[in-house]
Short mmCIF file of C-alpha atoms in Angstrom, two decimals:
data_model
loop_
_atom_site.label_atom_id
_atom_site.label_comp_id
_atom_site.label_asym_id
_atom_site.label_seq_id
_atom_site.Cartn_x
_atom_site.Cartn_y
_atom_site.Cartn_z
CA UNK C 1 -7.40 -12.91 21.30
CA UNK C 2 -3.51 -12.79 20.30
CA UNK C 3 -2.16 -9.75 18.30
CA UNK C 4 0.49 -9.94 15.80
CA UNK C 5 3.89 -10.69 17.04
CA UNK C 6 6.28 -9.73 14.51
CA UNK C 7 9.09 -12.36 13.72
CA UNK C 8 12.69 -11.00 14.62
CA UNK C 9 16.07 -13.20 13.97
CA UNK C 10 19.26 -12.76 15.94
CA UNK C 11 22.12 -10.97 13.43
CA UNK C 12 23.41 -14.94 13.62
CA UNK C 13 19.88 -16.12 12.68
CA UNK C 14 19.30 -13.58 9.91
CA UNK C 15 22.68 -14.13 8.36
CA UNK C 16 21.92 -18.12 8.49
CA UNK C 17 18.78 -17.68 6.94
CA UNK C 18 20.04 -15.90 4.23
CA UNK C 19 22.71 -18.20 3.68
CA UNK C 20 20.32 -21.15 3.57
CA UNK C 21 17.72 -19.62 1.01
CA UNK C 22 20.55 -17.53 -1.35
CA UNK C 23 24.00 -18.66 -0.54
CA UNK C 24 24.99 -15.15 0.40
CA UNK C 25 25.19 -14.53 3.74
CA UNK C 26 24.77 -11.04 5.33
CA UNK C 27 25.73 -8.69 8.73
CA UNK C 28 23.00 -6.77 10.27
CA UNK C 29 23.33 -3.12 10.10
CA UNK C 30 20.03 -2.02 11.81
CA UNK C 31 16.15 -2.50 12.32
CA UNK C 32 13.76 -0.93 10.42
CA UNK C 33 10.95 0.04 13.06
CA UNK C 34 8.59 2.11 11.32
CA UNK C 35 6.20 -0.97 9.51
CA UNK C 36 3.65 -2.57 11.85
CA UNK C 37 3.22 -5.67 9.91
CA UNK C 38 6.23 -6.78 8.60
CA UNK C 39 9.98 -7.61 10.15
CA UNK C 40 12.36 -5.06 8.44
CA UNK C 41 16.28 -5.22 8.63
CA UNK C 42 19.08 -2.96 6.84
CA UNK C 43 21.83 -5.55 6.39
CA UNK C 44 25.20 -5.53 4.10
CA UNK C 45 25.45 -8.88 2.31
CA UNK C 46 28.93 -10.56 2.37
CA UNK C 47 29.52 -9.49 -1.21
CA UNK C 48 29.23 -5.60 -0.20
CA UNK C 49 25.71 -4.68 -1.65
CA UNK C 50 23.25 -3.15 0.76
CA UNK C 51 19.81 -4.51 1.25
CA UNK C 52 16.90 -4.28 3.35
CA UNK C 53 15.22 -7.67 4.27
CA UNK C 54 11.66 -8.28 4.86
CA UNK C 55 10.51 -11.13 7.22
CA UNK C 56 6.96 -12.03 7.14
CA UNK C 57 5.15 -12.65 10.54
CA UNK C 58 4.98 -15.98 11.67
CA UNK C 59 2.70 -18.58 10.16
CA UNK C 60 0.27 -18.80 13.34
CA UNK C 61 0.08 -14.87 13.48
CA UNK C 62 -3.17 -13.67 13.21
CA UNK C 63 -3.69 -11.94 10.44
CA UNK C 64 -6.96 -10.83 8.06
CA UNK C 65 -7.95 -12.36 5.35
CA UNK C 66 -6.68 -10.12 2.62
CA UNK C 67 -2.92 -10.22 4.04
CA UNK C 68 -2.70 -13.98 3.99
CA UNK C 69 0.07 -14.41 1.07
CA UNK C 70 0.78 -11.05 0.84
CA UNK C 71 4.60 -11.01 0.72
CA UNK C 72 4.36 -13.05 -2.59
CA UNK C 73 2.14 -10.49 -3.66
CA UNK C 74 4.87 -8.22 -2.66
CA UNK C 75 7.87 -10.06 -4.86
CA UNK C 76 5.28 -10.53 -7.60
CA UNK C 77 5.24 -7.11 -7.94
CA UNK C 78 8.42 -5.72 -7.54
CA UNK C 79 9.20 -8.31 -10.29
CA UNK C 80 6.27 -7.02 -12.30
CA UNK C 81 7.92 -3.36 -11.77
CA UNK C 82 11.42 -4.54 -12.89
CA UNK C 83 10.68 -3.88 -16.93
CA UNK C 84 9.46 -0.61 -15.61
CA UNK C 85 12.59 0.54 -13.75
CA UNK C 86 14.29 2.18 -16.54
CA UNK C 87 11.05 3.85 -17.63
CA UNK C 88 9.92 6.24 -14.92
CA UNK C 89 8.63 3.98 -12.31
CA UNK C 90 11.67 3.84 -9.42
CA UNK C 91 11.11 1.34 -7.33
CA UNK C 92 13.61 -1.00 -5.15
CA UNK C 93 15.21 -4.21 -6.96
CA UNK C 94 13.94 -7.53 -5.79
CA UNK C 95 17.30 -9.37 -5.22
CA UNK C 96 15.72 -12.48 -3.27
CA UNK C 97 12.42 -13.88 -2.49
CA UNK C 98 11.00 -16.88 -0.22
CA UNK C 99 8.08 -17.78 1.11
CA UNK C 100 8.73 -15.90 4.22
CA UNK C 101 11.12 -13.31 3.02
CA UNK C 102 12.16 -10.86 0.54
CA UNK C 103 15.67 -8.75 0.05
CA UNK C 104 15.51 -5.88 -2.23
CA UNK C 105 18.04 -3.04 -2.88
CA UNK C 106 18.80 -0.06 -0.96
CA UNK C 107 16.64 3.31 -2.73
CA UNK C 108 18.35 6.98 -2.43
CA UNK C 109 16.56 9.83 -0.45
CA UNK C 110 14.36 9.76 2.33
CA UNK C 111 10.98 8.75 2.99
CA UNK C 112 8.73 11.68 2.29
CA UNK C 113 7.08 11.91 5.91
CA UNK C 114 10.50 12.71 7.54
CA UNK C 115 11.21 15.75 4.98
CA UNK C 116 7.77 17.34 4.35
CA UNK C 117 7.86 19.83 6.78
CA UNK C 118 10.95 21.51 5.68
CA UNK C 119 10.24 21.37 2.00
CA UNK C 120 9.14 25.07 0.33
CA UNK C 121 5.54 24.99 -1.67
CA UNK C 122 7.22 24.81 -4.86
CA UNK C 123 9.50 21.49 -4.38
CA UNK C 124 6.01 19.86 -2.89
CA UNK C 125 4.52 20.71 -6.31
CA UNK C 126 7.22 19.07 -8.54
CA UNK C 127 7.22 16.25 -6.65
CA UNK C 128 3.62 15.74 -6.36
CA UNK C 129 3.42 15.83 -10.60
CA UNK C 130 6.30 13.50 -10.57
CA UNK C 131 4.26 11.02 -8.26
CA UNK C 132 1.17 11.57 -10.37
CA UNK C 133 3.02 10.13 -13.37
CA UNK C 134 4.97 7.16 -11.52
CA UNK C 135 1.54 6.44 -10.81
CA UNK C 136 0.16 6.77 -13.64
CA UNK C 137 2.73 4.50 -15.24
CA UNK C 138 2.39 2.02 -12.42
CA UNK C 139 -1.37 1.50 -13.21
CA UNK C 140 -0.08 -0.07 -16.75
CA UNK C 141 -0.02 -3.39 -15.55
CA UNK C 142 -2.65 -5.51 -15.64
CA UNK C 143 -3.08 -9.17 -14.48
CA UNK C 144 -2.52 -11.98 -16.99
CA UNK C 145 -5.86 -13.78 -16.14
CA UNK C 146 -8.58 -10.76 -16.45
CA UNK C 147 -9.01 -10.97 -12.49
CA UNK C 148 -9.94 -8.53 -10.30
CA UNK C 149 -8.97 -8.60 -6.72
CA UNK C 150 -6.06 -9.57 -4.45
CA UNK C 151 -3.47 -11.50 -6.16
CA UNK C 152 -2.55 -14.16 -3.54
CA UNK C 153 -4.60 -17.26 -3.38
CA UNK C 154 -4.20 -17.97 0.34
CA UNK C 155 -6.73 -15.00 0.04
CA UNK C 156 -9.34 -16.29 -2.15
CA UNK C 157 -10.31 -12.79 -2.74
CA UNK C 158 -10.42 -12.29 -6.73
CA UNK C 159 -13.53 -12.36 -9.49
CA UNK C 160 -14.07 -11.85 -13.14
CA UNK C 161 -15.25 -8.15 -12.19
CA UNK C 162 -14.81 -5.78 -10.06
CA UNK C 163 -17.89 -4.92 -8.42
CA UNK C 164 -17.92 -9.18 -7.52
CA UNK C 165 -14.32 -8.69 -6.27
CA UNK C 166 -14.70 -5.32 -3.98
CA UNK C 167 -17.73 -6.61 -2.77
CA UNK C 168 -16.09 -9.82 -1.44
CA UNK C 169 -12.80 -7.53 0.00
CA UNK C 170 -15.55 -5.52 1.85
CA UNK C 171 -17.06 -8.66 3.16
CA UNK C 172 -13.73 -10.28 4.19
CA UNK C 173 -13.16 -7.08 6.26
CA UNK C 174 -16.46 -7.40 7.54
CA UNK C 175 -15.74 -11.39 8.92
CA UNK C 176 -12.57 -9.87 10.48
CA UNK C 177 -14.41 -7.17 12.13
CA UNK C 178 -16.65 -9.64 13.85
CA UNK C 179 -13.69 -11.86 14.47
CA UNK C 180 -11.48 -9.04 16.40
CA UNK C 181 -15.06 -7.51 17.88
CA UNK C 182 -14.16 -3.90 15.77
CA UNK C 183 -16.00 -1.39 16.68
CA UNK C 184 -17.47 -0.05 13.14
CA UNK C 185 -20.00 2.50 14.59
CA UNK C 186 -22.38 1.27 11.63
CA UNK C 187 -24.16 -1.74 11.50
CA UNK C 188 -22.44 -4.71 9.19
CA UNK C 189 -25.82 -4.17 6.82
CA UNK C 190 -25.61 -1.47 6.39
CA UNK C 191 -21.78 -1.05 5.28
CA UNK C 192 -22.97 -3.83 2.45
CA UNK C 193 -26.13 -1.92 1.69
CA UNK C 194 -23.67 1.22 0.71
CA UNK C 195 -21.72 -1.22 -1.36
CA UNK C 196 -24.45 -2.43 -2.93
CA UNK C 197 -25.96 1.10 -4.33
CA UNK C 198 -22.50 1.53 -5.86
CA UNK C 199 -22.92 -1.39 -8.26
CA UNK C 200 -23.28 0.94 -11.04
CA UNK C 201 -20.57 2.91 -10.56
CA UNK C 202 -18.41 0.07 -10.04
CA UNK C 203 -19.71 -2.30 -13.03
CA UNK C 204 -17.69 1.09 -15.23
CA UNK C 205 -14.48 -0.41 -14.14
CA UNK C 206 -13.89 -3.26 -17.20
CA UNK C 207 -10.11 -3.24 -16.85
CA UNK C 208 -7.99 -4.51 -13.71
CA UNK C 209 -5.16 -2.50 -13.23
CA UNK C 210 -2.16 -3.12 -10.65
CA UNK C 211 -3.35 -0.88 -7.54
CA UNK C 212 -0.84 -0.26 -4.93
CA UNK C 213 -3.06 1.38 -2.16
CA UNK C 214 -0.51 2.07 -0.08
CA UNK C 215 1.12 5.69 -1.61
CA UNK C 216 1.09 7.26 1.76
CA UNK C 217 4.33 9.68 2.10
CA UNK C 218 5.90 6.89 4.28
CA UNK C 219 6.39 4.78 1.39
CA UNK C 220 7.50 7.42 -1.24
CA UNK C 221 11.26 8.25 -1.38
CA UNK C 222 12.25 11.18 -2.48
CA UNK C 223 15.90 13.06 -3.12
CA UNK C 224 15.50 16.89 -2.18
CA UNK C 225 17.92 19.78 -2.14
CA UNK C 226 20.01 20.72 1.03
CA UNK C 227 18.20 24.18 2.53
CA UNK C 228 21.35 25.49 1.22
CA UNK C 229 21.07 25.11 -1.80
CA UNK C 230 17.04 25.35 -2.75
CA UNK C 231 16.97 28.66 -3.40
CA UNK C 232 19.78 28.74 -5.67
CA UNK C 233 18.81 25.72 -7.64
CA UNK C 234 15.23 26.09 -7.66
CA UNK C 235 12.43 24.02 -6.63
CA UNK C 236 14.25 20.59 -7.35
CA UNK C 237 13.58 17.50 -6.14
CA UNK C 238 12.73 14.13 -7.33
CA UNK C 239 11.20 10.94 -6.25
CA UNK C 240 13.47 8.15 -6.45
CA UNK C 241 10.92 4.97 -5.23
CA UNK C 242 8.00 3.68 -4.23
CA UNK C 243 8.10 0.66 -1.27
CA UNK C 244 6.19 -1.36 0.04
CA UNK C 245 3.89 -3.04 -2.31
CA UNK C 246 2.21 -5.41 0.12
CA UNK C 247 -1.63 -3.99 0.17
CA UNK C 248 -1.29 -4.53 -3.52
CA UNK C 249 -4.31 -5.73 -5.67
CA UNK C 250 -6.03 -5.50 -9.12
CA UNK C 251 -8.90 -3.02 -9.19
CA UNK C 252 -9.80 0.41 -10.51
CA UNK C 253 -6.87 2.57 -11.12
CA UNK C 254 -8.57 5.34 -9.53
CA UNK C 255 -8.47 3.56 -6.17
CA UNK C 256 -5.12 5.12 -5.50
CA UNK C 257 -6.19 8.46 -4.47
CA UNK C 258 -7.21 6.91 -1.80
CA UNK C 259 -4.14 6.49 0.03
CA UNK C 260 -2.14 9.29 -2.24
CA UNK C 261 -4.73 11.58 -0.30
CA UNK C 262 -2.35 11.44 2.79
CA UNK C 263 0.30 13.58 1.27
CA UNK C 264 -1.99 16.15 -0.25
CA UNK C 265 -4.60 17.21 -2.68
CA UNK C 266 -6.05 14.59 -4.84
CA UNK C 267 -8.59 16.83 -6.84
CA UNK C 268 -8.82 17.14 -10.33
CA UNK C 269 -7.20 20.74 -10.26
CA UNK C 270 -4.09 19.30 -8.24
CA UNK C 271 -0.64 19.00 -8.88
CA UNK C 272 -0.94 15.06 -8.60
CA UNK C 273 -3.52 14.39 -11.37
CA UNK C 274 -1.87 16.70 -13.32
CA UNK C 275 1.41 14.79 -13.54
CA UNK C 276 -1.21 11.81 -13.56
CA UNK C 277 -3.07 12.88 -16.77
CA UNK C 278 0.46 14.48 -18.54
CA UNK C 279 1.66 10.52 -17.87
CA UNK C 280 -1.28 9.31 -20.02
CA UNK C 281 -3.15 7.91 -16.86
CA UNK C 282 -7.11 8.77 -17.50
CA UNK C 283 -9.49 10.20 -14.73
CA UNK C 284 -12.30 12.24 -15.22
CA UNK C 285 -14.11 13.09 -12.15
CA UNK C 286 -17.56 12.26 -13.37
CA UNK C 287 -20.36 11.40 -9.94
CA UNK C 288 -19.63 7.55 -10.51
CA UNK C 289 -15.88 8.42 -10.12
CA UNK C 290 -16.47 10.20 -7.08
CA UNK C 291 -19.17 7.13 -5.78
CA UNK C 292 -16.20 4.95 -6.04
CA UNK C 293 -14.05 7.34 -4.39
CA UNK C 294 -15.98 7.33 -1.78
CA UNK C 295 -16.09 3.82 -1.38
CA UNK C 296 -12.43 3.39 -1.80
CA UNK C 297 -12.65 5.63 1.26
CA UNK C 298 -14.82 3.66 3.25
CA UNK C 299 -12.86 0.01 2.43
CA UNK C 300 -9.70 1.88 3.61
CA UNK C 301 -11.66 3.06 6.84
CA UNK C 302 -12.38 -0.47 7.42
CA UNK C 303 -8.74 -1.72 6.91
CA UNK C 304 -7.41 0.62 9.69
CA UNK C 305 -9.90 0.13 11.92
CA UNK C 306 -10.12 -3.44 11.81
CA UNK C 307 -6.43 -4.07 11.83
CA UNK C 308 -5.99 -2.23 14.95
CA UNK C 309 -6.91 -5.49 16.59
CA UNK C 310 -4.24 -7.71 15.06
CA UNK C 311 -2.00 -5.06 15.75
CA UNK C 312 -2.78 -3.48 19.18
CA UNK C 313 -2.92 -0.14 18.33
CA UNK C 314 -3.24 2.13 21.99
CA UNK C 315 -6.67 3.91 22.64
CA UNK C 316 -4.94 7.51 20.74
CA UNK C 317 -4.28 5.03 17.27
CA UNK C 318 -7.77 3.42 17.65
CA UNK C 319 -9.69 6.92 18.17
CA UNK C 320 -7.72 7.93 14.62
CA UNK C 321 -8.69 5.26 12.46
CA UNK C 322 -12.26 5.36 13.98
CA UNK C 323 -12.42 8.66 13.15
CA UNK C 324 -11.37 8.20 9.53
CA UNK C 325 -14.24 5.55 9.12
CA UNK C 326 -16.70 8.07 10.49
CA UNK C 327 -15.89 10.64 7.57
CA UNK C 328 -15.87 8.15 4.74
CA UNK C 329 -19.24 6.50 6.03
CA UNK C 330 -21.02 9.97 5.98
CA UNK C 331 -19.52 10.77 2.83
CA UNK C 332 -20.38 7.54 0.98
CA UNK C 333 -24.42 8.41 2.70
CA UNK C 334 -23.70 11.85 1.44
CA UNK C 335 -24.08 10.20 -2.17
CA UNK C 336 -27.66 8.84 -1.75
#
């Protein structure tokens, strides 16, 4: 079966698509390589501001379910966001969306994968608050429609509640892993038999709330000190935006630990959830919060594990995201 071919344009064919869809045309500066999905350029539009632009893969690119229409979802959000810039929620401007494509603006700082090894204890700390409270400001949106589930409608994966609408993302994931023969390690059954003993936990969740579920460092910017100059200034420090709002989707707030997981402790005692709780986000760690958790774990599992067909991950990639399904399958049996 085909894997995703990302779509790449010529510096003459992104500058006439730009010019086509916004009237503005633009010079390439450099490609982005680090996103598997997605098409990423840095350009400098003809009226000097910088940009990065976003091209979608193309339409017969295989793709699973829950990432058809998911660069609308992307826009959608970043224009959700907007009202939010200017209140402690950095995020890049959307300057111009089409169905194929978006162009937003340029953030300051670095992603926080390519500094985290040289940053002392104490910066990780004030940064990690300061995420906890972006985040917890972030999960202030809500849908206009009540609905749980993934935004786009290519996707038909949304529901009235959210135990109806996980259930059906799980499923989806399920279809694709038959589709692109994943190998799971568990039975199909019994994936939707561990769903199923979490209805409980999930019928708490009465309130969709924008869930980005893809806070790994990668997609956090943050401004930091010069060695220099960290011991004389302190800690310091700041994030100054979150990216890449694809994997986006209406669900339980406390989904996000999931991913925010990958840059460090996500416990109730941790940096994180304190910024989190000081924001006015709520979480209290009761045994249906951590059932969800787990399954939170366990749909992310399946994401990487599945996708790794699309994308032709090598054998080392594959073993990784196998292995991360393994531990959130034992710990979602650990529950029962």
């Amino acid at each position: 079966m085909q894997s995703l071919s990302k779509r790449r344009l010529s510096a003459a064919g992104l500058d006439d698509l730009m010019r086509e869809a916004t009237g503005v045309g633009c010079r390439l500066e450099a490609e982005l390589t680090d996103g598997w999905f997605n098409t990423a350029y840095r350009v400098r539009f003809e009226d000097g501001r910088a940009a990065v632009v976003k091209l979608a893969p193309p339409a017969d690119a295989p793709v699973l379910r829950y990432e058809r229409g998911i660069m609308a979802t992307e826009a959608m959000v970043y224009r959700r966001l907007a009202p939010l810039a200017g209140k402690g929620v950095p995020t890049p401007e959307l300057l111009y969306a089409g169905e194929d494509f978006l162009a937003v603006s340029v953030l300051d700082g670095t992603p926080w994968d390519k500094v985290a090894d040289r940053l002392p204890p104490a910066t990780g700390s004030v940064l990690r608050r300061e995420l906890g409270a972006i985040t917890a400001r972030l999960h202030t949106l809500s849908p206009g429609d009540g609905r749980f589930g993934y935004p786009a409608p290519e996707a038909a994966l949304s529901a009235p509640d959210w135990r109806t609408a996980f259930t059906a993302m799980v499923d989806a994931l399920l279809d694709d892993a038959e589709r692109w023969r994943s190998e799971l390690g568990v039975a199909p059954a019994v994936v939707r038999t561990l769903v199923a003993e979490g209805a409980t936990a999930l019928d708490e969740v009465t309130e969709p709330r924008l869930v980005h579920f893809d806070l790994w460092p990668g997609n956090v910017f943050v401004g930091v000190p010069e060695p220099d100059g960290a011991a004389a200034d302190g800690p310091g420090g700041r994030v100054t935006g979150i990216i890449d709002h694809e994997r986006a989707f209406w669900g339980d707030p406390a989904a996000e630990l999931v991913s925010l997981e990958f840059g460090g402790d996500t416990g109730p005692d941790s940096d994180l959830v304190a910024g989190y709780l000081q924001a006015g986000g709520r979480l209290d760690f009761t045994p249906a919060l951590r059932h969800r958790l787990a399954l939170y774990g366990l749909y992310l599992g399946l994401i990487l594990v599945v996708e790794c067909g699309p994308r032709g991950y090598d054998a080392d990639r594959r073993a990784e995201c196998r292995g991360f399904l393994d531990e959130r399958i034992a710990a979602v049996r650990a529950l029962g």
